[in-house]
mmCIF file of C-alpha atoms in Angstrom:
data_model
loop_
_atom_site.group_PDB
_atom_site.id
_atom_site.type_symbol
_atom_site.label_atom_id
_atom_site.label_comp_id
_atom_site.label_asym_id
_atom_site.label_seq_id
_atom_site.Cartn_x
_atom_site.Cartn_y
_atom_site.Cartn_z
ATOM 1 C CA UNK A 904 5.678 -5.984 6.093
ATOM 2 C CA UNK A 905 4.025 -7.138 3.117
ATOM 3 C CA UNK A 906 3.996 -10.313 0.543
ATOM 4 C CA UNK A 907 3.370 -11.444 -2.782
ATOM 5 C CA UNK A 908 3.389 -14.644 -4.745
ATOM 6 C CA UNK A 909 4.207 -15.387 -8.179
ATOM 7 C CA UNK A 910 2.364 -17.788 -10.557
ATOM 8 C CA UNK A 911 5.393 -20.104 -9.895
ATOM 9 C CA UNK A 912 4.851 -20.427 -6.051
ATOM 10 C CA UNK A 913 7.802 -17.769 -4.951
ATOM 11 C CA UNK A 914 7.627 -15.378 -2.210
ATOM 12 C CA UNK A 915 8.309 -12.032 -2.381
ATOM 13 C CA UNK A 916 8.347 -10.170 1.136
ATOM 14 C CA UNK A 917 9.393 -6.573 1.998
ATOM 15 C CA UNK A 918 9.562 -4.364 4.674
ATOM 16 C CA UNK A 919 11.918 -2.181 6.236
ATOM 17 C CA UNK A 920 14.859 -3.303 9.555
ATOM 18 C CA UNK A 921 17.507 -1.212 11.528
ATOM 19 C CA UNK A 922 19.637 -4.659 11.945
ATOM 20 C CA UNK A 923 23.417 -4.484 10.695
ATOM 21 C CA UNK A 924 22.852 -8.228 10.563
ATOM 22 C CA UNK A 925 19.441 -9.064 8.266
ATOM 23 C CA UNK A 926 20.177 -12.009 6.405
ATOM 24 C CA UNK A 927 21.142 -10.963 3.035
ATOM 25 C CA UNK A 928 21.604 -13.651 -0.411
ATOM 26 C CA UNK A 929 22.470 -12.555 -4.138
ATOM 27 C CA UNK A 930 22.142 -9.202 -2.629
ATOM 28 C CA UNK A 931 22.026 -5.693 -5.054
ATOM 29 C CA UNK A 932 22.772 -4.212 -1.612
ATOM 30 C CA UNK A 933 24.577 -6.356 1.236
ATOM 31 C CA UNK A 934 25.250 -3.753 4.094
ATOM 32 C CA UNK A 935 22.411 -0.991 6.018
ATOM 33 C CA UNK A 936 22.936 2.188 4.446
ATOM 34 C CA UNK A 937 21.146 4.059 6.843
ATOM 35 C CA UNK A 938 19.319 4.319 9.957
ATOM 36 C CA UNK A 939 16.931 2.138 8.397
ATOM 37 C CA UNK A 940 16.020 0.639 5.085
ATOM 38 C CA UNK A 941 13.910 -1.142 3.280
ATOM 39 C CA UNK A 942 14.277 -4.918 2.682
ATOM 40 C CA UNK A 943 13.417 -7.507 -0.283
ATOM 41 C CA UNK A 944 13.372 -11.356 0.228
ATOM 42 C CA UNK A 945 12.439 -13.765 -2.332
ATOM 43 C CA UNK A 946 12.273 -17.505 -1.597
ATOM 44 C CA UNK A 947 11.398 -20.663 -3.655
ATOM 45 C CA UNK A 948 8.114 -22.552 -3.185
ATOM 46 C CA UNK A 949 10.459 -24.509 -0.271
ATOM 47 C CA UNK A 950 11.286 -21.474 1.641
ATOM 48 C CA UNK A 951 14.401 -21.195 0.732
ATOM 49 C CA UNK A 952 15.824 -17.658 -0.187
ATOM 50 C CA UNK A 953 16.883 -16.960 -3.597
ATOM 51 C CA UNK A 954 18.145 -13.468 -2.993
ATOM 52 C CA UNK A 955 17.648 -10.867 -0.272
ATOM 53 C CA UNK A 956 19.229 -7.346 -0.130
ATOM 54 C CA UNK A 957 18.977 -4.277 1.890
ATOM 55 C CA UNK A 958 17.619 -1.334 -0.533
ATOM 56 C CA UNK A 959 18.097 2.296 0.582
ATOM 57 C CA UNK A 960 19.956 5.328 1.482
ATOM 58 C CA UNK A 961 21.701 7.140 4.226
ATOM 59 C CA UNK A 962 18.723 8.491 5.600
ATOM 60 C CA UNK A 963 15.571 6.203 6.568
ATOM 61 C CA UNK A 964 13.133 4.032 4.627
ATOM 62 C CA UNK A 965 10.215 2.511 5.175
ATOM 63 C CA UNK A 966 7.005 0.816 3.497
ATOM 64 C CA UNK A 967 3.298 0.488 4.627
ATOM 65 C CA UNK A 968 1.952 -3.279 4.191
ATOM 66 C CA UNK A 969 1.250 -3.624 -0.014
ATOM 67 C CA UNK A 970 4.513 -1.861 -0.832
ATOM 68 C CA UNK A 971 5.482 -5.128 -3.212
ATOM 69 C CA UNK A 972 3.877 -6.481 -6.148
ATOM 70 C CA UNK A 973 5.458 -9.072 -9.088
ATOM 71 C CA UNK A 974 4.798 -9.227 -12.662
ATOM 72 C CA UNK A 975 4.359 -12.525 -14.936
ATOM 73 C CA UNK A 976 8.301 -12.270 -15.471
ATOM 74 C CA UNK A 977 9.157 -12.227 -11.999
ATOM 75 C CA UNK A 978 10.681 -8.256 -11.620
ATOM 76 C CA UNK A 979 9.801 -6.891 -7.850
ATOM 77 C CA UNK A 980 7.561 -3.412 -7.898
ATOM 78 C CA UNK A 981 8.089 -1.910 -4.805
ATOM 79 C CA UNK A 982 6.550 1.872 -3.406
ATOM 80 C CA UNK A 983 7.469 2.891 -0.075
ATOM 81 C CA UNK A 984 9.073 6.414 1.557
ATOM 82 C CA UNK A 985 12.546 8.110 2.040
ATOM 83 C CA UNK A 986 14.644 10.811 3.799
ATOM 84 C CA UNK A 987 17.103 10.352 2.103
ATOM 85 C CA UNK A 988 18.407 12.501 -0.417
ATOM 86 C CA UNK A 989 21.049 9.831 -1.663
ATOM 87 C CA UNK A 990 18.516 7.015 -2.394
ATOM 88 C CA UNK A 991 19.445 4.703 -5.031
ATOM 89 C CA UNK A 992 18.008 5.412 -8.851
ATOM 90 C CA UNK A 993 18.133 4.417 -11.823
ATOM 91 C CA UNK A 994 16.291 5.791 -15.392
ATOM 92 C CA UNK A 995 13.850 7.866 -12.564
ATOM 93 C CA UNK A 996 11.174 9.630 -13.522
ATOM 94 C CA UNK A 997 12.504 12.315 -10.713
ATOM 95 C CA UNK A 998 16.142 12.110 -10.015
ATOM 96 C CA UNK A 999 16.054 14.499 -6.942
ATOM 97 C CA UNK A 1000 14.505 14.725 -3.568
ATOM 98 C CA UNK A 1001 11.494 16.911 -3.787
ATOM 99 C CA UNK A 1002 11.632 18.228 -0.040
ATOM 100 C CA UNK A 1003 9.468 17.922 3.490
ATOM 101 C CA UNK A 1004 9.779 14.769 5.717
ATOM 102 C CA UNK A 1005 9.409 12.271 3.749
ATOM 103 C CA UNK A 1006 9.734 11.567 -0.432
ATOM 104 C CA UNK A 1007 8.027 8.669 -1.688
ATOM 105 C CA UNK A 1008 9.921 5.757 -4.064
ATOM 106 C CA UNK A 1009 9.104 3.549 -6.658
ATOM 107 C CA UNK A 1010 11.484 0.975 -7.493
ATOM 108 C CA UNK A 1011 11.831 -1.712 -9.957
ATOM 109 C CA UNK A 1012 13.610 -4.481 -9.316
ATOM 110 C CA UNK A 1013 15.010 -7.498 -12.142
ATOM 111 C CA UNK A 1014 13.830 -10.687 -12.031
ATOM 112 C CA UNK A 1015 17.039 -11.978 -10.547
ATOM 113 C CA UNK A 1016 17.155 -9.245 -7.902
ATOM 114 C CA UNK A 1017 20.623 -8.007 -8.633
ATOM 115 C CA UNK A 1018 19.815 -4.409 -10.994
ATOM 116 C CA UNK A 1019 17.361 -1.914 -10.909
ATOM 117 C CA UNK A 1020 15.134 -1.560 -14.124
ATOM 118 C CA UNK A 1021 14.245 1.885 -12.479
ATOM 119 C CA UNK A 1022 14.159 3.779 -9.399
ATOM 120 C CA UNK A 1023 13.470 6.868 -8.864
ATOM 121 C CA UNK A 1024 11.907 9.567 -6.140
ATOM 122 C CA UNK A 1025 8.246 10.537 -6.412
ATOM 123 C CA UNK A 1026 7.450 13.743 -4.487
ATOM 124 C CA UNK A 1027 6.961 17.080 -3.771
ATOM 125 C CA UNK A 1028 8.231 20.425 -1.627
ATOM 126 C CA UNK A 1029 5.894 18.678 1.350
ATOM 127 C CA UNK A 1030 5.532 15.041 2.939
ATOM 128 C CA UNK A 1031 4.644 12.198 0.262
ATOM 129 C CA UNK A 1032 4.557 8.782 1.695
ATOM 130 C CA UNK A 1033 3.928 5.348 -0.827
ATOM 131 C CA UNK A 1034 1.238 3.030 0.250
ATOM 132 C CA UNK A 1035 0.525 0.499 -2.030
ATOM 133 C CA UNK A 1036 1.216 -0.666 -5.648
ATOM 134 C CA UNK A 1037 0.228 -3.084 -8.345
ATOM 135 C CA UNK A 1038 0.828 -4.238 -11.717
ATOM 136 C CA UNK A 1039 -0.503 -5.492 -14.963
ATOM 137 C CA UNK A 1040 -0.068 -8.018 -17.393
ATOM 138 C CA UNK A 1041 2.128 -5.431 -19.509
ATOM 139 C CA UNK A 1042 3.912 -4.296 -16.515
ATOM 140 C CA UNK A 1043 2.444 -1.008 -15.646
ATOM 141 C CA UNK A 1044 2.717 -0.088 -12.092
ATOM 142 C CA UNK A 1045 -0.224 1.775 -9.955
ATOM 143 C CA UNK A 1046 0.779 3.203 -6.797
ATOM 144 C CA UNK A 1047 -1.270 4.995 -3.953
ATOM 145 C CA UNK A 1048 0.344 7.615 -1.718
ATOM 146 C CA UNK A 1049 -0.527 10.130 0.718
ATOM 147 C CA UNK A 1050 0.608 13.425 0.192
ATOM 148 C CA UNK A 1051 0.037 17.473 2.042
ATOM 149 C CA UNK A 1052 0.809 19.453 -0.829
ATOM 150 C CA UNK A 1053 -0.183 21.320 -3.734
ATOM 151 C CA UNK A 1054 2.880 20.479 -6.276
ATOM 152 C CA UNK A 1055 3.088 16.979 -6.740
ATOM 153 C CA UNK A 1056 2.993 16.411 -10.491
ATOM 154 C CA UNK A 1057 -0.437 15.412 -11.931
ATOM 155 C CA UNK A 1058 -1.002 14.315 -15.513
ATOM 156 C CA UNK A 1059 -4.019 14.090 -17.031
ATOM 157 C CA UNK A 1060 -5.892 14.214 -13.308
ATOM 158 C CA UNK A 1061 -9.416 13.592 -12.107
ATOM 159 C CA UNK A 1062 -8.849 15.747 -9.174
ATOM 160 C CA UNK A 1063 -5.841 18.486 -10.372
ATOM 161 C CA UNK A 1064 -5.446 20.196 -6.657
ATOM 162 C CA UNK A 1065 -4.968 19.603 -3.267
ATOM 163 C CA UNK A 1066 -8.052 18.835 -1.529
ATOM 164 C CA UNK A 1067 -7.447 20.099 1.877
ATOM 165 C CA UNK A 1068 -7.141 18.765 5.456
ATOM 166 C CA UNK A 1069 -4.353 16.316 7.257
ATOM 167 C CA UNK A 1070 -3.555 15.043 3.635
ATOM 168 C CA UNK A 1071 -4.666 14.104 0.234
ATOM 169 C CA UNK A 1072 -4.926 10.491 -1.384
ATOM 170 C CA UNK A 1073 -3.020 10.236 -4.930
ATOM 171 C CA UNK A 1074 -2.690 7.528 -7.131
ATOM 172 C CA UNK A 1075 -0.569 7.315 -9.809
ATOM 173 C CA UNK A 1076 -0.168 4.870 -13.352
ATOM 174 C CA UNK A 1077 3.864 4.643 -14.670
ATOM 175 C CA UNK A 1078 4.727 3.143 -17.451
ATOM 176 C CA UNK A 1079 6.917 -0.787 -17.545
ATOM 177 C CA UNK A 1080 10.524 1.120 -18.166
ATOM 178 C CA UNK A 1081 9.097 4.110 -15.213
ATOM 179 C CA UNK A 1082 9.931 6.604 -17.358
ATOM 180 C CA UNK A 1083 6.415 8.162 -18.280
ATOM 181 C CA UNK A 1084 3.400 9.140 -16.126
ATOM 182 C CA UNK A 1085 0.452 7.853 -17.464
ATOM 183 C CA UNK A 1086 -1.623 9.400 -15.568
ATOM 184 C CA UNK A 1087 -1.640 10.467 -12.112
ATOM 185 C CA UNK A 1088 -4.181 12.571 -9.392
ATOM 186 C CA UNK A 1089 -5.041 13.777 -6.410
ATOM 187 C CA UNK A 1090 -8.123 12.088 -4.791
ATOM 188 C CA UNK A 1091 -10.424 13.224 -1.508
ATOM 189 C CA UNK A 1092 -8.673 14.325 1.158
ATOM 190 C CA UNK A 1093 -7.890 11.207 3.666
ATOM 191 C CA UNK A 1094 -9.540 12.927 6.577
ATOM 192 C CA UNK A 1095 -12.336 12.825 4.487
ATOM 193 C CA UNK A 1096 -11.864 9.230 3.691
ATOM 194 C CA UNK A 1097 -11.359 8.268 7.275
ATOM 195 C CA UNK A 1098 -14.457 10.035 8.347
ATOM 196 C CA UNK A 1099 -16.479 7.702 5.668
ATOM 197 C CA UNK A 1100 -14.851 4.719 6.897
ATOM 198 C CA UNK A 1101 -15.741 5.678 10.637
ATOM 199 C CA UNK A 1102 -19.303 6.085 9.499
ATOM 200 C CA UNK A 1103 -19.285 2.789 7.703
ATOM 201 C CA UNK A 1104 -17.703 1.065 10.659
ATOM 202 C CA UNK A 1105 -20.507 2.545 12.691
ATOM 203 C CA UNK A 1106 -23.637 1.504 10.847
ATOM 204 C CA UNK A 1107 -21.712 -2.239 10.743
ATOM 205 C CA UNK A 1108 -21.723 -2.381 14.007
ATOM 206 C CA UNK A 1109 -25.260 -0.818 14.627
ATOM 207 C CA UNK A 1110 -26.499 -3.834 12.569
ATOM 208 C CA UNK A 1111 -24.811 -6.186 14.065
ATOM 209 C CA UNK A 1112 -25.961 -5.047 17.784
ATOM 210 C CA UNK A 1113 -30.034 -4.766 16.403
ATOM 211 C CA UNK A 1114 -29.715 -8.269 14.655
ATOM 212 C CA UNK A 1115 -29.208 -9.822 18.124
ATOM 213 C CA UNK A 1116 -31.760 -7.844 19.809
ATOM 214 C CA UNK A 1117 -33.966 -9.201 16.757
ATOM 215 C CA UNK A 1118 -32.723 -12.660 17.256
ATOM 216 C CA UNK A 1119 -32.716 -12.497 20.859
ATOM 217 C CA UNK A 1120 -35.798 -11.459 21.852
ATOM 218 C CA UNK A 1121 -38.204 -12.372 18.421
ATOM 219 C CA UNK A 1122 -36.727 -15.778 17.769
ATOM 220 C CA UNK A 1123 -34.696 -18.129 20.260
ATOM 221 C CA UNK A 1124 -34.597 -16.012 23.558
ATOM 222 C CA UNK A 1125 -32.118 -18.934 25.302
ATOM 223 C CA UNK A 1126 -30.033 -19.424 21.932
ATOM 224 C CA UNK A 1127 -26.792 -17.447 20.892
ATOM 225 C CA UNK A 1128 -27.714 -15.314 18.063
ATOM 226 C CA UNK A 1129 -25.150 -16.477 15.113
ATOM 227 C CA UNK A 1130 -22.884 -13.982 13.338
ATOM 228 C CA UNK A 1131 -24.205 -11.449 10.971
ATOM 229 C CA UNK A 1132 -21.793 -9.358 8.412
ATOM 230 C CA UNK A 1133 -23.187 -6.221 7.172
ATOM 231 C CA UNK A 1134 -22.145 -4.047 4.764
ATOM 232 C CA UNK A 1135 -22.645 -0.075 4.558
ATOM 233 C CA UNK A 1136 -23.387 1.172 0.823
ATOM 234 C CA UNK A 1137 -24.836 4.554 0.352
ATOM 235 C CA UNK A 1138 -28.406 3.895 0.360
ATOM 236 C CA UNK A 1139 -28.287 2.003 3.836
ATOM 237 C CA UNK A 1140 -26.918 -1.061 5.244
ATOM 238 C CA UNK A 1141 -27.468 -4.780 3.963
ATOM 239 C CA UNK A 1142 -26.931 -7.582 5.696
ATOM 240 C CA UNK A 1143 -27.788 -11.317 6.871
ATOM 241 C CA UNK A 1144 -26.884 -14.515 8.316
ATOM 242 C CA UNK A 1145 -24.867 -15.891 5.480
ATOM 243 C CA UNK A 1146 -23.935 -12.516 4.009
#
């Protein structure tokens, strides 16, 4: 499940339910289509909902937490993934499912909640899941997905191929109607990236452990050492009491 908030102090929240019964409002979509789908909920700065709708197809949908983001005018991005080949879209940049497990979506939502600006698939011949997305002040959207083939579409891309291993990281710029690709890339493979964050989660933790020792044993042998943060950067670890 994940949340956003708009300038205003409305709530945006999304995730994904199997229940015939999810509270629904103003919905674009008032019954499950599916297995499972997706879900958007907007309510007031009191908590009370404005609209919420089931979004999805006859297959399954989910989203990863930071599937939602809101622009200045209030219109709902949301990125997430689909089996189904039936999804809802509207003025999409790919009108088809592209194949494997899983397709990823990208979805635009008005401000009132009722229509779809666009909608539209975002995939390839192999597994493509959406992870997160964002917007800017003109209403571009930048998603992050993970992806395990070689033909998802790149334009103008710092990394043009597949990378290798488990999967690839690819982000992705559209434009505020969805219809062009800015830009979009592969990045280093996510095997890759988890084996840097192990590393970095490592050397934390190595700090932390020799900063009590230090603290222990150098300083107030009887006293609780307090909490140190550290922080891994390439050229070695920094850290401190008030870090």
């Amino acid at each position: 499940m994940d949340i956003d908030v708009d300038a205003g102090g409305n709530a945006y929240a999304t995730g994904y339910t199997t229940s015939q019964n999810f509270p629904t409002r103003n919905a674009l979509q008032s019954t499950l289509a599916g297995t499972q789908d997706v879900f958007v909920t907007k309510f007031n700065p009191e908590g009370t909902p404005v609209y919420s709708t089931y979004f999805g197809g006859s297959g399954i949908e989910s989203t990863d937490g930071g599937g939602i983001a809101v622009d200045v005018a209030g219109s709902v991005y949301l990125v997430g993934h689909t089996s189904s080949t039936d999804f809802p879209t509207h003025n999409p940049l790919q009108p088809a499912y592209g194949g494997g497990q899983w397709d990823a979506f990208i979805t635009k939502l008005a401000p009132d909640g009722r229509a779809l600006i666009y909608s539209t698939y975002f995939g390839s011949s192999g597994t493509d899941r959406g992870n997160r997305i964002a917007v800017d002040s003109l209403g571009n959207a930048y998603v992050t997905l993970n992806v395990d083939s070689n033909d998802v579409p790149t334009v103008s891309p710092v990394q043009p191929a597949y990378g290798g291993g488990t999967e690839d990281s690819f982000l992705a710029k559209l434009s505020p109607d969805g219809r062009t690709l800015i830009y979009s890339t592969f990045h280093l493979p996510w095997r890759q990236r988890a084996r840097s964050d192990s590393r970095r989660r490592g050397y934390r933790r190595l700090g932390q452990r020799l900063h009590r020792r230090f603290y222990r044993f150098n300083r107030f042998p009887n006293r609780k050492p307090p909490a140190a943060h550290f922080r891994w950067r390439p050229e070695g670890w920094l850290g401190g009491e008030n870090f």
